[in-house]
mmCIF file of C-alpha atoms in Angstrom:
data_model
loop_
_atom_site.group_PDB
_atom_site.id
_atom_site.type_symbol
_atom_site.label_atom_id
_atom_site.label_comp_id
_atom_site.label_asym_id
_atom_site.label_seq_id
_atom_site.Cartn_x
_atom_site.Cartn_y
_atom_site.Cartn_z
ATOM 1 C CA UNK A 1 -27.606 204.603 125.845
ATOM 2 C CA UNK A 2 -24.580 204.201 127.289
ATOM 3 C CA UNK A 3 -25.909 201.805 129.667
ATOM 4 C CA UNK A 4 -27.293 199.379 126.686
ATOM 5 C CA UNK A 5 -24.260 199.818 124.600
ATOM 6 C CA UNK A 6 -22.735 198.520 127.894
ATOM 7 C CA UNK A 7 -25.170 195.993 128.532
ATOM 8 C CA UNK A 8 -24.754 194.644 124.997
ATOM 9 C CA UNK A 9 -21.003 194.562 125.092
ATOM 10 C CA UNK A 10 -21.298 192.525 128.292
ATOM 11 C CA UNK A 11 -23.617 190.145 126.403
ATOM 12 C CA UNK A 12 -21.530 189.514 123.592
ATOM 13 C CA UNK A 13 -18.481 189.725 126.098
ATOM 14 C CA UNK A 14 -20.164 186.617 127.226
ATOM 15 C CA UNK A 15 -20.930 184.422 124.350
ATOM 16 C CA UNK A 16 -17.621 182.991 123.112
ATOM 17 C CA UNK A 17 -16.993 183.812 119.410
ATOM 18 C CA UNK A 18 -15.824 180.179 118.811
ATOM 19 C CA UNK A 19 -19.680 178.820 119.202
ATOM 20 C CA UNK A 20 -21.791 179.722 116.217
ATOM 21 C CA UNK A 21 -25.451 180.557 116.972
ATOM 22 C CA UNK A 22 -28.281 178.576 117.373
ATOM 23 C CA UNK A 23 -30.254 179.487 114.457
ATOM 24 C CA UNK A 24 -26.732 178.834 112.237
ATOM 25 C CA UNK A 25 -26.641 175.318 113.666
ATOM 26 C CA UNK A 26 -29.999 174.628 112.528
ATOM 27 C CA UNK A 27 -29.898 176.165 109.439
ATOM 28 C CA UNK A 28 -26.463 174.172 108.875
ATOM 29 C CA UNK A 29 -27.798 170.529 110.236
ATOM 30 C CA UNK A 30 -30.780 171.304 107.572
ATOM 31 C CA UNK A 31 -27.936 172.030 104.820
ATOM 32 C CA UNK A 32 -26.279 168.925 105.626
ATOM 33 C CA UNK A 33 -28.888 166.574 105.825
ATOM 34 C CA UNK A 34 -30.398 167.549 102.615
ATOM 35 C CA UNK A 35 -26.931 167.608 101.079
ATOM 36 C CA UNK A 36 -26.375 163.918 102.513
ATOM 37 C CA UNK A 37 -29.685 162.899 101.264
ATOM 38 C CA UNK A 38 -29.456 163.946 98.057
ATOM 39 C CA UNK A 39 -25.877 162.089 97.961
ATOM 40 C CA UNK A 40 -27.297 159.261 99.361
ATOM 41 C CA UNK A 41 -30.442 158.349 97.129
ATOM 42 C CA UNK A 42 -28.319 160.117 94.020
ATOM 43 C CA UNK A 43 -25.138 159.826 93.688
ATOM 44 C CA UNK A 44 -23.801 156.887 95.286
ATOM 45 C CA UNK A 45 -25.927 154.476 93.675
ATOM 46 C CA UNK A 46 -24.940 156.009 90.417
ATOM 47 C CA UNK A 47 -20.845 155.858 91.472
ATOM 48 C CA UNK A 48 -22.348 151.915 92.805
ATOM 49 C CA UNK A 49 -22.957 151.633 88.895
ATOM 50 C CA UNK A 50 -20.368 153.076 87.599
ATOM 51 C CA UNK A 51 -17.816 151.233 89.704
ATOM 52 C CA UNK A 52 -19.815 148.562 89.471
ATOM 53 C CA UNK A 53 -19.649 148.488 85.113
ATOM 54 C CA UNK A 54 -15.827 149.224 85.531
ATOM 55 C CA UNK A 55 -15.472 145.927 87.717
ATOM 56 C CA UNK A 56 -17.359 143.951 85.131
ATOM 57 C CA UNK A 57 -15.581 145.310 82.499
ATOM 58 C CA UNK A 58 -12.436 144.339 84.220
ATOM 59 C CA UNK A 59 -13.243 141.176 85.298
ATOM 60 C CA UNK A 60 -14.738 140.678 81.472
ATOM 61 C CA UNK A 61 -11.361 141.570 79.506
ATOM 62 C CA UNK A 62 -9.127 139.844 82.576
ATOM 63 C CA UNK A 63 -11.325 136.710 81.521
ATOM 64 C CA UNK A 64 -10.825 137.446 77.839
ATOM 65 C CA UNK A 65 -7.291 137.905 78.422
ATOM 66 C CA UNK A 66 -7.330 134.312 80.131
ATOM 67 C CA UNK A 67 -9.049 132.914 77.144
ATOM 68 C CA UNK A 68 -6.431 134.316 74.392
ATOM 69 C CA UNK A 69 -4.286 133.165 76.955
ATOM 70 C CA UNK A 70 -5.170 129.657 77.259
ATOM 71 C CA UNK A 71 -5.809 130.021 72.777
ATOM 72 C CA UNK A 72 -1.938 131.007 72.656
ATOM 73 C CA UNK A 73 -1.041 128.252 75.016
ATOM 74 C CA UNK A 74 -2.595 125.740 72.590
ATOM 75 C CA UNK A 75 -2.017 127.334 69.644
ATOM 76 C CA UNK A 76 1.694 127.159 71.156
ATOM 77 C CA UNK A 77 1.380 123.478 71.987
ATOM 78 C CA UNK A 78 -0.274 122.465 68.563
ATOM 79 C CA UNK A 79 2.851 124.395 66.560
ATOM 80 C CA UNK A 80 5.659 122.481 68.943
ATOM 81 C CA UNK A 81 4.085 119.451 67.855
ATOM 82 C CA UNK A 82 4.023 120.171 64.465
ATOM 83 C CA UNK A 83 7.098 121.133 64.575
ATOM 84 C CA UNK A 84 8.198 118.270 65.668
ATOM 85 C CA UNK A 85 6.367 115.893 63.437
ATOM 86 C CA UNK A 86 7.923 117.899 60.375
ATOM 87 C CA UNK A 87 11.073 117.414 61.974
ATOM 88 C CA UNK A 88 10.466 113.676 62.682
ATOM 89 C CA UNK A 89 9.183 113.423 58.566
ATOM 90 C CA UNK A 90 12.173 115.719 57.529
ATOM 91 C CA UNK A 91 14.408 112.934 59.213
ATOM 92 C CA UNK A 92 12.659 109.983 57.552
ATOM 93 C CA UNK A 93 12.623 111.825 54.189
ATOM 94 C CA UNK A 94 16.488 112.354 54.859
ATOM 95 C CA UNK A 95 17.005 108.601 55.519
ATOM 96 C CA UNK A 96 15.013 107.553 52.745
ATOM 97 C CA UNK A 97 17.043 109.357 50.330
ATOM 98 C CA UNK A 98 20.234 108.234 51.825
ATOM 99 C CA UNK A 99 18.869 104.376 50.888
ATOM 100 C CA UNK A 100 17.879 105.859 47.848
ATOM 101 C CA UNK A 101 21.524 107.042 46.933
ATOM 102 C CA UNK A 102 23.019 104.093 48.312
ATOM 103 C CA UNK A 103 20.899 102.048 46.149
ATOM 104 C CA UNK A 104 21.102 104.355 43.413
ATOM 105 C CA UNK A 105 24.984 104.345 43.681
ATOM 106 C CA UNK A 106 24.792 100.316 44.212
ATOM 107 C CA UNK A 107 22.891 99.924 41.068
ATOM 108 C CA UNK A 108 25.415 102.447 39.029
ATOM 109 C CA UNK A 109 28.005 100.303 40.287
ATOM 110 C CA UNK A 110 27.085 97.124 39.064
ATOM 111 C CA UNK A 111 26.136 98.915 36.157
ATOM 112 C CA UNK A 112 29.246 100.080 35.729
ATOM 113 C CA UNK A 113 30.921 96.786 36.465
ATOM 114 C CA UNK A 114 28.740 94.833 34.084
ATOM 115 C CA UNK A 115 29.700 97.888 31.253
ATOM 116 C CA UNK A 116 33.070 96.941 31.928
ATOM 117 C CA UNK A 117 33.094 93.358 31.696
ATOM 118 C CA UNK A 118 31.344 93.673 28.745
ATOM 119 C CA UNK A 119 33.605 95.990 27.225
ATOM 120 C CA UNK A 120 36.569 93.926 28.301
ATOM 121 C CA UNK A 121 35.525 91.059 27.322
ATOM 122 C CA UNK A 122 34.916 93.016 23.383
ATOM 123 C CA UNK A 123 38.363 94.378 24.179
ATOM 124 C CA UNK A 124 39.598 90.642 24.548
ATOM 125 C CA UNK A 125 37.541 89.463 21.387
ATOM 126 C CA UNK A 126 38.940 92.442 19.022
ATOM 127 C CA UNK A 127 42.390 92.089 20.239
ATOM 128 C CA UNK A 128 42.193 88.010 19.628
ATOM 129 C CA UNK A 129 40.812 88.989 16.044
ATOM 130 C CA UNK A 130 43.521 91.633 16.091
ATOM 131 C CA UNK A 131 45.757 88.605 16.814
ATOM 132 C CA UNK A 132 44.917 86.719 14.356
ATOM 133 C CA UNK A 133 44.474 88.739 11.778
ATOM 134 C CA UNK A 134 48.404 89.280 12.783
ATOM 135 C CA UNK A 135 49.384 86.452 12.921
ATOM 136 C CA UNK A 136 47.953 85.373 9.135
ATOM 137 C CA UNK A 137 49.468 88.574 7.741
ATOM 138 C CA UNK A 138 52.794 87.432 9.661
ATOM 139 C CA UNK A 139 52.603 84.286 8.811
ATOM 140 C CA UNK A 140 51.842 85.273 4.680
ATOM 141 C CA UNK A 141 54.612 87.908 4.855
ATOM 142 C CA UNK A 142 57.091 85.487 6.760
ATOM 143 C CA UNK A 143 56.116 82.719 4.144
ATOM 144 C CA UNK A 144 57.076 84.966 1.029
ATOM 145 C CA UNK A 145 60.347 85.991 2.893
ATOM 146 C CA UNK A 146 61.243 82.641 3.461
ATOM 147 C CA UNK A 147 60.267 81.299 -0.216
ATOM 148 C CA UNK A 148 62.246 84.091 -1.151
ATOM 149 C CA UNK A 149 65.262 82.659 0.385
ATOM 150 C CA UNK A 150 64.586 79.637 -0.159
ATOM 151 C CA UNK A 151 64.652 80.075 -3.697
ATOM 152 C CA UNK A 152 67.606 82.389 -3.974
ATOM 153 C CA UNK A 153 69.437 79.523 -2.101
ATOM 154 C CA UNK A 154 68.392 76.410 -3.730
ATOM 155 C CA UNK A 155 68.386 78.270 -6.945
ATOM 156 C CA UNK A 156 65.118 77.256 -8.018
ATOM 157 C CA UNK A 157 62.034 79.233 -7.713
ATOM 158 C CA UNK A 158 59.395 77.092 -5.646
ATOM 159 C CA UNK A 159 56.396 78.008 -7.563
ATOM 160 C CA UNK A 160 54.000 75.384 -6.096
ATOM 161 C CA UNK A 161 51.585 77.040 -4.092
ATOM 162 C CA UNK A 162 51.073 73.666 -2.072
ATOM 163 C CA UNK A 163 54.894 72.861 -1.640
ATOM 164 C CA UNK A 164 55.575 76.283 -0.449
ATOM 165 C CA UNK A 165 52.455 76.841 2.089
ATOM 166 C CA UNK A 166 54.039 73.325 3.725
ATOM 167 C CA UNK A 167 57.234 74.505 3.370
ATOM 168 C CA UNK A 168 56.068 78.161 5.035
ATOM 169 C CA UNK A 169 54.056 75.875 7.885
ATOM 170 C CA UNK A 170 56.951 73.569 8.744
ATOM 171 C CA UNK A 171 59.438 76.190 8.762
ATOM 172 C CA UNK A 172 57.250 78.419 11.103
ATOM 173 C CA UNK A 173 56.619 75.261 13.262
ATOM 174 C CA UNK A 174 60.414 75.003 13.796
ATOM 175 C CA UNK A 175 60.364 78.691 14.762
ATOM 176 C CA UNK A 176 57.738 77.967 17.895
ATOM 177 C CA UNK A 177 59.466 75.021 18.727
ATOM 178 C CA UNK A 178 62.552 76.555 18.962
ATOM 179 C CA UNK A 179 61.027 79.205 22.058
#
């Protein structure tokens, strides 16, 4: 007994404890190989799919994201130019107007230059009537002064309507002649 406990020692003394068995290789290569195959026919092409779906779904909403993109872009462009054609109308409306006033103010003008010829030239009527009107009541008031006079120096009363109106007349005449 001694002997085979020997013996086996010096067996296993000689096979290195690093280096597994030869029945635990085979057993291990059959593991892997049916591990790899069932990876292989499984569950790549399903991670193929997968990644594959992800890709397309990236490469879908990068394309959509192009698209709103290239939307906003034109959108973009279409406001800047309406932006600038209200801008452009905004100014023609503004010079318009400015006519408009300038005609508006043109037309008040002569309007109000027309009013006031008119209303001189009543102003010059009225104050001619005014005139005249003075100039009778002057020349009625001046007459009965100077008849008055007249009278209370000649001593006689001039009672003659015509004698006294030509005596009034020539006595004012000699007043304007005498300025």
């Amino acid at each position: 007994m001694l002997n085979a406990l020997v013996t086996s020692a010096a067996e296993e003394a000689a096979h290195n404890p690093l280096i597994p068995a030869w029945y635990d290789i085979i057993w291990s290569g059959l593991c892997f190989i049916i591990i790899l195959i069932v990876v292989w026919k499984v569950a790549l092409p399903k991670m193929y799919a997968l990644l594959d779906a992800r890709s397309a779904a990236i490469e879908g909403n990068i394309a959509k994201a192009d698209e709103a993109q290239k939307q906003a872009e034109a959108a973009l462009e279409e406001y800047t130019r309406q932006l600038a054609e209200a801008r452009t109308e905004a100014g023609e409306i503004r010079e318009a107007a400015r006519e408009d006033g300038k005609k508006i103010v043109a037309e008040a003008k002569d309007a109000a230059t027309g009013e006031a010829a008119r209303i001189t030239a009543t102003a010059h009527t009225q104050i001619e009537a005014e005139r005249q009107a003075a100039l009778v009541s002057l020349r009625t008031e001046v007459g009965s002064l100077a008849l008055d006079l007249a009278g209370g120096v000649v001593g006689e009363t001039l009672s003659d309507d015509a004698r006294a109106t030509a005596v009034v007349d020539r006595f004012l005449a000699d007043l304007e002649a005498a300025k």
